Coordinates of C-alpha atoms and ligand atoms in Angstrom, one line a residue:
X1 CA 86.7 52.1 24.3
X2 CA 83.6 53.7 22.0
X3 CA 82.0 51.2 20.9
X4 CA 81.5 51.6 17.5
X5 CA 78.8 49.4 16.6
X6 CA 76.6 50.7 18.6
X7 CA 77.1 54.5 18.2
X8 CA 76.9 54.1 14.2
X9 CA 74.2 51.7 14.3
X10 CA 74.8 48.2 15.2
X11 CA 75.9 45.9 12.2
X12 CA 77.1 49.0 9.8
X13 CA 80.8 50.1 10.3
X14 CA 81.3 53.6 9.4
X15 CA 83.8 52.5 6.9
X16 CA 84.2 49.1 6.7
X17 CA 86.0 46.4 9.0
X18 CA 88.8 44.0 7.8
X19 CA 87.4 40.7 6.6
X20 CA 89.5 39.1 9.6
X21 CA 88.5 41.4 12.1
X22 CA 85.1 40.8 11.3
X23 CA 85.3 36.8 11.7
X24 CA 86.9 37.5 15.2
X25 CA 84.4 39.2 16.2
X26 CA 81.5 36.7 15.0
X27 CA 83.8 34.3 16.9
X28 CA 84.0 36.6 19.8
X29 CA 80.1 36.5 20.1
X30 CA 79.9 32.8 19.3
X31 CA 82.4 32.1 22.3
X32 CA 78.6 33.0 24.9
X33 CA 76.7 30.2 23.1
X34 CA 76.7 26.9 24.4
X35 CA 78.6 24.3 22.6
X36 CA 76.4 23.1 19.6
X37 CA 79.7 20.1 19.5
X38 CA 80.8 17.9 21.9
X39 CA 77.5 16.0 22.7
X40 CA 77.1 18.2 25.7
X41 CA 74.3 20.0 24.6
X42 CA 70.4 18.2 24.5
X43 CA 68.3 20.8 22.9
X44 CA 68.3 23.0 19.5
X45 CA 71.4 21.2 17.8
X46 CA 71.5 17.9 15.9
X47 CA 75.4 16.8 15.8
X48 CA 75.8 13.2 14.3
X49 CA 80.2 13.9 14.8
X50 CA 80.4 13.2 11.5
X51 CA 84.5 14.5 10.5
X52 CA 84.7 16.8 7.7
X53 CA 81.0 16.9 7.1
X54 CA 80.7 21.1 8.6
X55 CA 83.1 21.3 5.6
X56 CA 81.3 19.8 3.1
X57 CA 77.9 21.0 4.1
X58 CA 79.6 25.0 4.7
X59 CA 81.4 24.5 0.6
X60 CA 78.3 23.5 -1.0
X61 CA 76.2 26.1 1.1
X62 CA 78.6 28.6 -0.6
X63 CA 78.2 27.0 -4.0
X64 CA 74.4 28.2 -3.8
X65 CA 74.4 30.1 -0.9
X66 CA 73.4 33.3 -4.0
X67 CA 70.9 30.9 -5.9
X68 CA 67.3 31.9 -5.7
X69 CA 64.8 29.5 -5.2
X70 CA 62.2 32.3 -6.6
X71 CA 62.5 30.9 -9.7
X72 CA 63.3 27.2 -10.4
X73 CA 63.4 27.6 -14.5
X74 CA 66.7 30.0 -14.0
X75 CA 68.2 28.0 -11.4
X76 CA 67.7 24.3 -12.0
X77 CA 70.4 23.2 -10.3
X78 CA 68.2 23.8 -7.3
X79 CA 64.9 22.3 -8.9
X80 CA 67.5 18.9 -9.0
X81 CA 68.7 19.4 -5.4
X82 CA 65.1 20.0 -3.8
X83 CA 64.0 16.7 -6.4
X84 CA 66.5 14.4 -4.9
X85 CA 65.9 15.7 -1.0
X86 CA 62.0 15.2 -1.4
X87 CA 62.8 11.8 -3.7
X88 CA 64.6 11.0 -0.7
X89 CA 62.2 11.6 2.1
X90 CA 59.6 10.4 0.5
X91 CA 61.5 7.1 0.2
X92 CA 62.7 7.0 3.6
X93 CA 59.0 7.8 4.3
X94 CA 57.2 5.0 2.9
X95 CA 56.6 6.4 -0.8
X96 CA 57.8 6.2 -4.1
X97 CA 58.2 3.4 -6.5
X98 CA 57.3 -0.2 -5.6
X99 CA 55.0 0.8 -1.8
X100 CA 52.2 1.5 -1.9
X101 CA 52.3 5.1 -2.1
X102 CA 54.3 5.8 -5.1
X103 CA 52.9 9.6 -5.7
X104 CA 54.6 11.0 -3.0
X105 CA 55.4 14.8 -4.0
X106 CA 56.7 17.6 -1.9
X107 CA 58.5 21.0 -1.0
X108 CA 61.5 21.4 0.9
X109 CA 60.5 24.4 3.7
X110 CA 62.7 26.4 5.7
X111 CA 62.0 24.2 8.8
X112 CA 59.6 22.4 10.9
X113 CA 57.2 25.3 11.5
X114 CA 57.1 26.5 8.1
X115 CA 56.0 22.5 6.9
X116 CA 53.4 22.6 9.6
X117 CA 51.6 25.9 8.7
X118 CA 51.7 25.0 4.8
X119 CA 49.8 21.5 6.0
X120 CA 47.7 23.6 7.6
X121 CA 47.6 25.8 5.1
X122 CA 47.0 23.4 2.4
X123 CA 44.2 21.2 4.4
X124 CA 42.6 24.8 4.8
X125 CA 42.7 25.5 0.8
X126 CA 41.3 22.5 -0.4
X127 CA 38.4 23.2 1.2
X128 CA 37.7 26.9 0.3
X129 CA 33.6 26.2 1.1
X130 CA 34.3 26.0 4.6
X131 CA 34.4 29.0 6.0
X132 CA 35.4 28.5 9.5
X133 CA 37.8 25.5 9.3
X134 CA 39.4 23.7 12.4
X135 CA 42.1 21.4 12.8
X136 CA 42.3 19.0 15.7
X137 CA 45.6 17.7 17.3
X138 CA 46.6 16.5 20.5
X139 CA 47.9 18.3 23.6
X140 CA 51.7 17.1 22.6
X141 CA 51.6 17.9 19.3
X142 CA 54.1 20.9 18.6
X143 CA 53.5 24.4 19.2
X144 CA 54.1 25.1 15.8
X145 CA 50.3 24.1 15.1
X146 CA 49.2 26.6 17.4
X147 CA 51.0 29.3 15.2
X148 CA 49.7 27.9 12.1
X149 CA 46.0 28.1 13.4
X150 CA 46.7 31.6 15.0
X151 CA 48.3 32.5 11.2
X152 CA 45.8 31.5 9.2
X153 CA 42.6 31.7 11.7
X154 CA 42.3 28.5 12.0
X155 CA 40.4 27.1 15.1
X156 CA 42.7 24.8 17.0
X157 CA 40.8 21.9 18.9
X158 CA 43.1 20.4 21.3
X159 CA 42.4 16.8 22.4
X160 CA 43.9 16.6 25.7
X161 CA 46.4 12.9 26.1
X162 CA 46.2 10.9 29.3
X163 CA 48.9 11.9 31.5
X164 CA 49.5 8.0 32.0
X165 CA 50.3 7.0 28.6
X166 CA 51.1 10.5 27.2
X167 CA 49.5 9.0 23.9
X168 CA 46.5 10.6 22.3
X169 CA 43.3 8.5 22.4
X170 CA 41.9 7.7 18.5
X171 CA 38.4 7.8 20.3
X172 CA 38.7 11.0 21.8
X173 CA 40.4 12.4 18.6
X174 CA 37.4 11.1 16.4
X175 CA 34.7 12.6 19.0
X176 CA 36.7 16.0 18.3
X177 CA 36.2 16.0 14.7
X178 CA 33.1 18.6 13.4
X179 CA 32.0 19.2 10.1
X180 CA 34.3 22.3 9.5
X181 CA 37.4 20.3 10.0
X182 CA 39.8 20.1 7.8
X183 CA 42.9 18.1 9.3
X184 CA 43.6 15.7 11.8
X185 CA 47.3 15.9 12.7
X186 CA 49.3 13.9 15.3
X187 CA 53.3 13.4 15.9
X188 CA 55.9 11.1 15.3
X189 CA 57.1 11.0 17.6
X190 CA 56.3 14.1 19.9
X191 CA 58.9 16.6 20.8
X192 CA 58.5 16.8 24.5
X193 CA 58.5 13.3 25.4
X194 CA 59.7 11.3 22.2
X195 CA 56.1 9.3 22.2
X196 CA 54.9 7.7 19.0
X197 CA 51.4 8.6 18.9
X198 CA 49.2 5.7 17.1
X199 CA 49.2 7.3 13.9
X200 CA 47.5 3.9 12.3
X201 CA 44.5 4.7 14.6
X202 CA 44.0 8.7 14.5
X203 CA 44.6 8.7 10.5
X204 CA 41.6 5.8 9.9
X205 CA 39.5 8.3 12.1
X206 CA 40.2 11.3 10.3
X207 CA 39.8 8.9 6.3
X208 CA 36.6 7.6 7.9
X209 CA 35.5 11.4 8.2
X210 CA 37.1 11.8 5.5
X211 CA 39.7 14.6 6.7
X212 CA 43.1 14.9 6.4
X213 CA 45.5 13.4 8.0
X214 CA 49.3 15.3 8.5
X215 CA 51.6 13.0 10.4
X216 CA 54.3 15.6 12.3
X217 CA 57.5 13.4 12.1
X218 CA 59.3 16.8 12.0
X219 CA 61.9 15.2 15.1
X220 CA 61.6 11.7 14.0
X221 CA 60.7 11.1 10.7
X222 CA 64.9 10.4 10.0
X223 CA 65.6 8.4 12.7
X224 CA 62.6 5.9 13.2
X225 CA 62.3 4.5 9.8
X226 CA 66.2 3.6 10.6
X227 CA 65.3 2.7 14.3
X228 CA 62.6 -0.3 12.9
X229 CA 65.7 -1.4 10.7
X230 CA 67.7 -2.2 13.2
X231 CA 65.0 -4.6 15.3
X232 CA 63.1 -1.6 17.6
X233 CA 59.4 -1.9 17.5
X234 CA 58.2 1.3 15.7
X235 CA 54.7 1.7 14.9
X236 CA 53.7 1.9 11.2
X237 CA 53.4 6.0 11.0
X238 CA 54.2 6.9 7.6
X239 CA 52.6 6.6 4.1
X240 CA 52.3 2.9 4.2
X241 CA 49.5 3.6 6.6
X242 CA 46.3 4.7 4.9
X243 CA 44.7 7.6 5.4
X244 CA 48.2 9.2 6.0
X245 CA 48.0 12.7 3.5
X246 CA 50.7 14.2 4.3
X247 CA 54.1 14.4 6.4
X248 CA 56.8 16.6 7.2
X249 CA 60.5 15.7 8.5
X250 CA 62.9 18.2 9.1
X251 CA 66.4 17.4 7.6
X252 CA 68.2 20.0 9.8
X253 CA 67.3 17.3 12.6
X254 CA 68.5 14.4 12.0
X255 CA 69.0 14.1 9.0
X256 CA 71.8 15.9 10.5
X257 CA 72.3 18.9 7.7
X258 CA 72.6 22.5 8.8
X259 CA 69.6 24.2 9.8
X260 CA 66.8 25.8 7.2
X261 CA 65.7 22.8 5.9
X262 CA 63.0 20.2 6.2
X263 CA 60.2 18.5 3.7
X264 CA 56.9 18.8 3.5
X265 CA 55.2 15.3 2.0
X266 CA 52.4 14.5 0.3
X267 CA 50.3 11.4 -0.7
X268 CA 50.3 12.6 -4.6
X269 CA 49.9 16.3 -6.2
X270 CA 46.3 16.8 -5.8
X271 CA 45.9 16.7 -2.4
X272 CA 49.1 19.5 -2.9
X273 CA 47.7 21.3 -5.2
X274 CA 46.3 24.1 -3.0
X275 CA 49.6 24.5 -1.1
X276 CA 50.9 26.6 -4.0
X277 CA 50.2 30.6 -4.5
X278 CA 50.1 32.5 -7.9
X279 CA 49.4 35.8 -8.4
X280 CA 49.6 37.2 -11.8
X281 CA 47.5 40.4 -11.2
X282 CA 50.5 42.8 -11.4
X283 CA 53.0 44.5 -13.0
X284 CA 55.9 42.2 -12.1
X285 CA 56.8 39.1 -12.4
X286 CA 54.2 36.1 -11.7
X287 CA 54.7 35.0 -8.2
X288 CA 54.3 31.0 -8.2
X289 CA 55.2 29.8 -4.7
X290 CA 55.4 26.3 -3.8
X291 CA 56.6 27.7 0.4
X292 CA 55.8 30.9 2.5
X293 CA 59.3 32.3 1.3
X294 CA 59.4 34.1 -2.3
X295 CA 63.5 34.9 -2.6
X296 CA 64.9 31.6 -1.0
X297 CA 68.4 30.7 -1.0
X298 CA 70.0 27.9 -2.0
X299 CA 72.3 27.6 0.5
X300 CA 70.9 25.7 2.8
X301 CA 69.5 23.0 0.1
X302 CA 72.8 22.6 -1.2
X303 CA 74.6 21.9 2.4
X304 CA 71.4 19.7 2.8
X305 CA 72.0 17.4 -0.5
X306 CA 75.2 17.2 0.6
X307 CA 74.5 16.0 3.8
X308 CA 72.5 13.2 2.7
X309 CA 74.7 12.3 -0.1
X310 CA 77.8 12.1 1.8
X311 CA 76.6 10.3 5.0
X312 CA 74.5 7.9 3.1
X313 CA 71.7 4.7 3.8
X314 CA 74.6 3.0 5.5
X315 CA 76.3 6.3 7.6
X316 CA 72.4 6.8 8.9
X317 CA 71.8 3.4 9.8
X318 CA 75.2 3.5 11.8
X319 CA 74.3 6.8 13.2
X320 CA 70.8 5.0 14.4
X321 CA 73.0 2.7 16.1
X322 CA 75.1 4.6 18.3
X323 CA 72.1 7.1 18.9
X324 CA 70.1 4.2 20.2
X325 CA 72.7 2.7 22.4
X326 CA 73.0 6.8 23.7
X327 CA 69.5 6.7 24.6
X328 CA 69.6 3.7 26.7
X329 CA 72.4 4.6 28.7
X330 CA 70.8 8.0 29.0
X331 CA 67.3 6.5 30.5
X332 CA 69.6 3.7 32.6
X333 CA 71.7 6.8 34.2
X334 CA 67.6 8.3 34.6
X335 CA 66.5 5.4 36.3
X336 CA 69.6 4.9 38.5
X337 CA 69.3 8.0 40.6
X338 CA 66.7 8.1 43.5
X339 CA 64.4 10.9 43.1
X340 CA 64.2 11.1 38.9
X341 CA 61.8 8.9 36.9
X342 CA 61.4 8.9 33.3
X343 CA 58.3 10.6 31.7
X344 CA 57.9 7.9 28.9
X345 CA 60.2 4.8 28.3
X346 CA 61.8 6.1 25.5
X347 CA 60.9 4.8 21.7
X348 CA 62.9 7.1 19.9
X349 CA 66.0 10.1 20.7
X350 CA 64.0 11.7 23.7
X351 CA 64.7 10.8 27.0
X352 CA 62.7 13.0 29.3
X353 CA 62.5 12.7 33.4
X354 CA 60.9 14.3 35.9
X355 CA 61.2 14.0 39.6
X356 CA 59.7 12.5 42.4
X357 CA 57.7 12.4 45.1
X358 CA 60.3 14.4 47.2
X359 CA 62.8 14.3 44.5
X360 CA 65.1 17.4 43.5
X361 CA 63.8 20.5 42.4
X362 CA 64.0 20.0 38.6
X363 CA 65.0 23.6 37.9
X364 CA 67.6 23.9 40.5
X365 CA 68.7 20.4 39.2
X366 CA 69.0 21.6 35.6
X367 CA 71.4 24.5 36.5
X368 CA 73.3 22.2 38.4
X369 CA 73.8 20.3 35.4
X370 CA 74.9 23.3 33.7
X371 CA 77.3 24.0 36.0
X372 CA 78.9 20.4 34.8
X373 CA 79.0 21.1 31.4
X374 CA 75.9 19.2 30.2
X375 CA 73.0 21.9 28.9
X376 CA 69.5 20.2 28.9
X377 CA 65.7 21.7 28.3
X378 CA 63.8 22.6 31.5
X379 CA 60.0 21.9 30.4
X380 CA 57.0 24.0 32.3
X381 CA 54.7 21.7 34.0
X382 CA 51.2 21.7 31.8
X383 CA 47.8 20.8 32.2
X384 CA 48.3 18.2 34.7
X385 CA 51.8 17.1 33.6
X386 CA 54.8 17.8 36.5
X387 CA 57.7 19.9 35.2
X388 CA 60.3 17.8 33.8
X389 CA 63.6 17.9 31.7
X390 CA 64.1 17.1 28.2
X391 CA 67.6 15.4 26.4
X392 CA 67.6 15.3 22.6
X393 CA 69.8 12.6 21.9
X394 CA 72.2 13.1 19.0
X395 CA 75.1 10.8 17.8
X396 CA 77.1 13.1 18.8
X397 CA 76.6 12.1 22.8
X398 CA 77.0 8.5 22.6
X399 CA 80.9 9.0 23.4
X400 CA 80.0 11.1 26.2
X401 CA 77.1 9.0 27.6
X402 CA 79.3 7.2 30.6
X403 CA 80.2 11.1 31.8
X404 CA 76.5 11.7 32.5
X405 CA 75.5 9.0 35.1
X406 CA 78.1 10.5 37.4
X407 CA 77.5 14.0 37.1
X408 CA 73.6 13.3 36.9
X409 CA 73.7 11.5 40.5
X410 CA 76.2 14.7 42.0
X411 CA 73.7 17.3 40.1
X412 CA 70.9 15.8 41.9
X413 CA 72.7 15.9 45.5
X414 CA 73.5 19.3 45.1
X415 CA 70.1 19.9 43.7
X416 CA 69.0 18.4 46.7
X417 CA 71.3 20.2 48.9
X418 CA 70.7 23.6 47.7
X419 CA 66.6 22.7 47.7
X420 CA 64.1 24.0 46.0
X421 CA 63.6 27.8 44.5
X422 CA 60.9 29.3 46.5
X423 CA 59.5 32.4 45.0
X424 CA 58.4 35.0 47.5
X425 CA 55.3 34.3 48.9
X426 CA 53.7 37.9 47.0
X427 CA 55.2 36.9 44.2
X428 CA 53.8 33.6 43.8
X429 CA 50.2 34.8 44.4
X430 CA 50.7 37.4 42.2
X431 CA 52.1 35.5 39.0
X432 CA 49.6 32.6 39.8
X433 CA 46.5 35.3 39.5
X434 CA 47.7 37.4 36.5
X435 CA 45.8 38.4 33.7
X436 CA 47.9 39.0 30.5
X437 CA 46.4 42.4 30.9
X438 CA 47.4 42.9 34.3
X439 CA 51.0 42.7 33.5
X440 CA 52.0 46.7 32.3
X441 CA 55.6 46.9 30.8
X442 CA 56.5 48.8 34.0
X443 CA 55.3 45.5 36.2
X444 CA 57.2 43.5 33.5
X445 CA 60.9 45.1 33.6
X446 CA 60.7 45.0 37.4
X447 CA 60.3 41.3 37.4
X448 CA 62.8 41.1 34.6
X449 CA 65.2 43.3 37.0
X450 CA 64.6 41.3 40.3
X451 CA 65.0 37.8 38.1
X452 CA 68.3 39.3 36.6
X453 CA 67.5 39.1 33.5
X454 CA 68.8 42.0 31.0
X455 CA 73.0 41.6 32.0
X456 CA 74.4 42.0 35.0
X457 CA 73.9 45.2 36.8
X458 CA 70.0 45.0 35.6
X459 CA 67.8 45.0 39.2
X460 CA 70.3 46.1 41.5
X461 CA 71.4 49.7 42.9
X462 CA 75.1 49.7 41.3
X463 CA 74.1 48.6 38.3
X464 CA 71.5 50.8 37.5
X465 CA 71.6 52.9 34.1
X466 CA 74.1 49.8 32.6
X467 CA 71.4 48.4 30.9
X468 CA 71.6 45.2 29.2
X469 CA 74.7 43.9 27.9
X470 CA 77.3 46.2 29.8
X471 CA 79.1 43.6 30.8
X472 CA 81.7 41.5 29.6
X473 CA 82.9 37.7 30.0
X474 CA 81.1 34.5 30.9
X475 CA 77.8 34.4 32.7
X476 CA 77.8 38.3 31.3
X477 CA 75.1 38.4 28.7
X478 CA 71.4 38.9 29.2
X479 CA 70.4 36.0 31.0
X480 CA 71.6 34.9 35.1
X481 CA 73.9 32.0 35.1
X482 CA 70.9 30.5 37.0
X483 CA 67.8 30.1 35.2
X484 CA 66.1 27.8 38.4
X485 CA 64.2 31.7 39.9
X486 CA 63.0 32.5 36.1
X487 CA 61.6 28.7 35.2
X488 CA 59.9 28.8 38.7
X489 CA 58.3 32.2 38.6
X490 CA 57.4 31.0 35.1
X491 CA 56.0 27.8 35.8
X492 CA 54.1 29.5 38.4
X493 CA 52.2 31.2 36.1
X494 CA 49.2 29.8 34.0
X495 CA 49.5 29.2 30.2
X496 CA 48.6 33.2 28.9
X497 CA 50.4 35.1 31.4
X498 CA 53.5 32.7 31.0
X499 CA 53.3 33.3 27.4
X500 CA 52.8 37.4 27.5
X501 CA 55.7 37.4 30.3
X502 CA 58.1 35.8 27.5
X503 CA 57.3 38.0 25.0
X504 CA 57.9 41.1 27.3
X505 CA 61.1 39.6 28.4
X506 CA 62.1 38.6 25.0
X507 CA 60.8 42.1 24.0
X508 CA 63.6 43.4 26.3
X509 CA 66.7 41.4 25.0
X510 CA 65.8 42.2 21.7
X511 CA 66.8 45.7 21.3
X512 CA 69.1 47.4 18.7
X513 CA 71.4 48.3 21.6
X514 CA 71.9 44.6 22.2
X515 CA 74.6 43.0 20.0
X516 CA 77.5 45.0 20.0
X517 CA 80.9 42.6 18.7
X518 CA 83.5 44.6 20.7
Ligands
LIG1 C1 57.7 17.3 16.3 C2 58.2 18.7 15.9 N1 57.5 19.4 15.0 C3 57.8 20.6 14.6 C4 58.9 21.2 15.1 C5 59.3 22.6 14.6 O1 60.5 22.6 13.9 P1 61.3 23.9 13.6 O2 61.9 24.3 15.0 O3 62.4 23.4 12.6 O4 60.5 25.0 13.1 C6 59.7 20.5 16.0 C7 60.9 21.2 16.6 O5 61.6 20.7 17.5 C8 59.4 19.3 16.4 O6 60.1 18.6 17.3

């Protein structure tokens, strides 16, 4: 069969498809992705199994889904909506009325990243005399502060944590503060291994050198505040701590609403007041931008202000619950199988192992988990850390949680069994040497054929000239069914090359040819 899409130019039908031939086919496509319900999957997808609440949020995304954000005088309705989200964080957060921060203002973003590089942004404006600012953060703060400093040349000083504790020092974050700084940031918890940094500590460094400080509770910022309610000993991190300026926390985590929103905190509107841009010098309209977007939509508000409307104080506090109680099942099934150990004791909704001495290949071990149904997040091994394997726990898993210790303990025997990937001998040298400049596209699609990454076919003699995406069915799309060869040869390499190989091989999947529907 001609495939249309492709020969007329992907996305644009020569004359139009049926509206119900269109949703098949969305659904066609969505049938390769792994299951973002069922509790099955620990990475990208926060799913509190909430009944009827994808309705609700997907009817009041299409109330607003044409609502412009551009311009908050023509649409208030959305001006109201992004009120009561911030109103909310912010309470949630340690401001408002009656604490002790009651200025707490803020913009709702289109997700963690985008909150990140306006904090950086912001911390970088209000101090327009220094004209080679830095930020400083730890090792395990997100890689969204890298792109923040790389947009907005920035210098990024990175305070390494000690492996033992995976908790930046406050000493060694004060030592790394300098004259041009102009925020101290640290996490809350952090992504890879769920670890509350001492936020307390960091931000009385940065207010006695009188920087900024942004506390990243992106991943956490929902769930701790309800994790302290119900008896767990969380660390004072958010605006009840001085010396706190600003924070962000994503609502598309746990907050649980769909994805394209989170807020951006902080302590009052001065220290905001450089976040905004104007520009009047032109023809048009006046540009007055509280985000990076101009033309926002207010879709994803609306589903979001539903979200936290209809679940409520009570429905998060119950979601806490049953997330909690998922996490320490998780970490008991972790510390039940020979060979595993967990990378932190868990304080939050991470649970994140690595193996032994002698344990199971951690790769081969996270395919084998795949194979069972349950899809966790290979981690690269990192300045001293080992490799290890990261579960974002959701509510969504707690029903599932007794499932995992079995399959965990039969993953790690065939894990075991199978042993570990060993990368060619050649091939190990050379990834462990390269240079991002060493690696020429043409070295790059070879090791993307011989990993098997591009569809089937891609690397081998029959299925030479496919190309990506000629096949059809499970296991069919760009990626092997087996990741274990690709993390290896990837967490062979050092930091640079590893990053330049992704972008080549993410350079190849992303191609106009890719994404045909039938
Ligand atoms: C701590 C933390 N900060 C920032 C981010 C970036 O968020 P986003 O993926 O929404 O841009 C994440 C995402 O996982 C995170 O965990």
């Amino acid at each position: 069969m001609i495939d249309e899409s492709r020969v007329a130019g992907g996305a644009l039908s020569p004359d139009g498809v049926a509206a119900e031939d269109v949703l098949a086919s969305v659904r066609r496509l969505r049938s390769a992705d792994r299951p973002t319900h069922g509790g099955r999957l620990f990475a990208y997808v926060y799913d509190p199994a909430v009944p009827g609440l994808d309705e609700l949020a997907a009817a009041a995304h299409r109330e607003s889904a044409h609502v412009n954000g551009l311009d908050p005088t023509a649409f208030p309705s959305l001006l109201a909506m992004e009120n009561a989200l911030v109103g909310a964080a912010g309470r949630v957060l340690g401001g408002g009325p009656g604490t002790t921060a009651p200025d707490v203002v803020g913009s709702v973003t289109s997700g963690g990243t985008e909150s990140l590089i306006l904090a950086v942004k912001t911390a970088r404006d209000a101090h327009p005399e220094i004209t080679a600012p830095r930020i400083v953060v730890p090792s395990t703060a997100h890689a969204a502060f890298a792109k923040a400093a790389h947009y907005l040349r920035v210098a990024l000083d990175v305070v390494p944590v000690p492996v033992a504790t995976l908790r930046p020092d406050p000493a060694a974050m004060a030592a790394a503060i300098r004259p041009e700084t102009v925020l101290v940031a640290c996490s809350a918890p952090s992504y890879a291994h769920g670890v509350v940094d001492p936020v307390a500590e960091i931000a009385a460094v940065a207010a006695d050198a009188g920087v900024r400080c942004h506390v990243d509770a992106c991943f956490g910022g929902w769930t701790l505040p309800y994790l302290r309610r119900l008896g767990e000993p969380v660390p004072a991190f958010d605006f009840a701590v001085p010396g706190v300026t600003s924070i962000s926390v994503d609502l598309h985590k746990y907050a649980y609403a769909p994805k394209g929103v989170s807020v951006l905190l902080h302590r009052n509107a001065a220290l905001r007041a450089p976040q905004y841009f104007a520009y009047a010098d032109w023809p048009g309209y006046t540009m007055i931008n509280p985000v990076i977007a101009s033309t926002r939509s207010g879709g994803p508000i609306a589903a979001a202000y539903a979200t936290l409307r209809h679940i409520g104080d009570a429905g998060y506090l119950r979601l806490a619950t049953v997330t909690r109680d998922a996490v320490a099942s998780l970490a008991d099934a972790v510390r039940a199988v020979d060979g595993l150990r967990l990378m932190a004791e868990p304080e939050s909704t991470v649970v994140c192992f690595t193996a032994t001495e002698g344990g199971p290949d951690l790769f081969v071990l996270v395919d084998e988990l795949t194979e069972r149904g349950w899809h966790t997040q290979p981690q690269l091994s990192y300045a001293g850390l080992p490799a290890s394997v990261h579960l974002t726990v959701t509510a969504a898993v707690a029903p599932r949680v007794a499932e995992f210790g079995p399959d965990l303990a039969e993953a790690v025997a065939a894990a075991r069994a199978a042993g570990p990937v060993r990368l060619p001998a050649e091939l190990a040298a050379l990834v462990g040497a390269l240079t991002p400049e060493a690696l020429t596209p043409e070295l790059v699609v070879g090791l993307a054929a011989g990993l098997g990454l591009g569809g089937p076919g891609a690397g081998n003699e029959s299925g030479a000239g496919n190309g990506p995406g000629a096949g059809s069915g499970p296991g069919s799309g760009p990626l092997p069914e087996r990741m274990a060869l690709v993390n290896t040869l990837l967490d062979a390499a050092p930091p640079a090359p590893r990053e330049r190989l992704l972008v080549e091989f993410v350079g190849l999947l992303q191609r106009p040819d890719w994404g045909s529907a039938d």
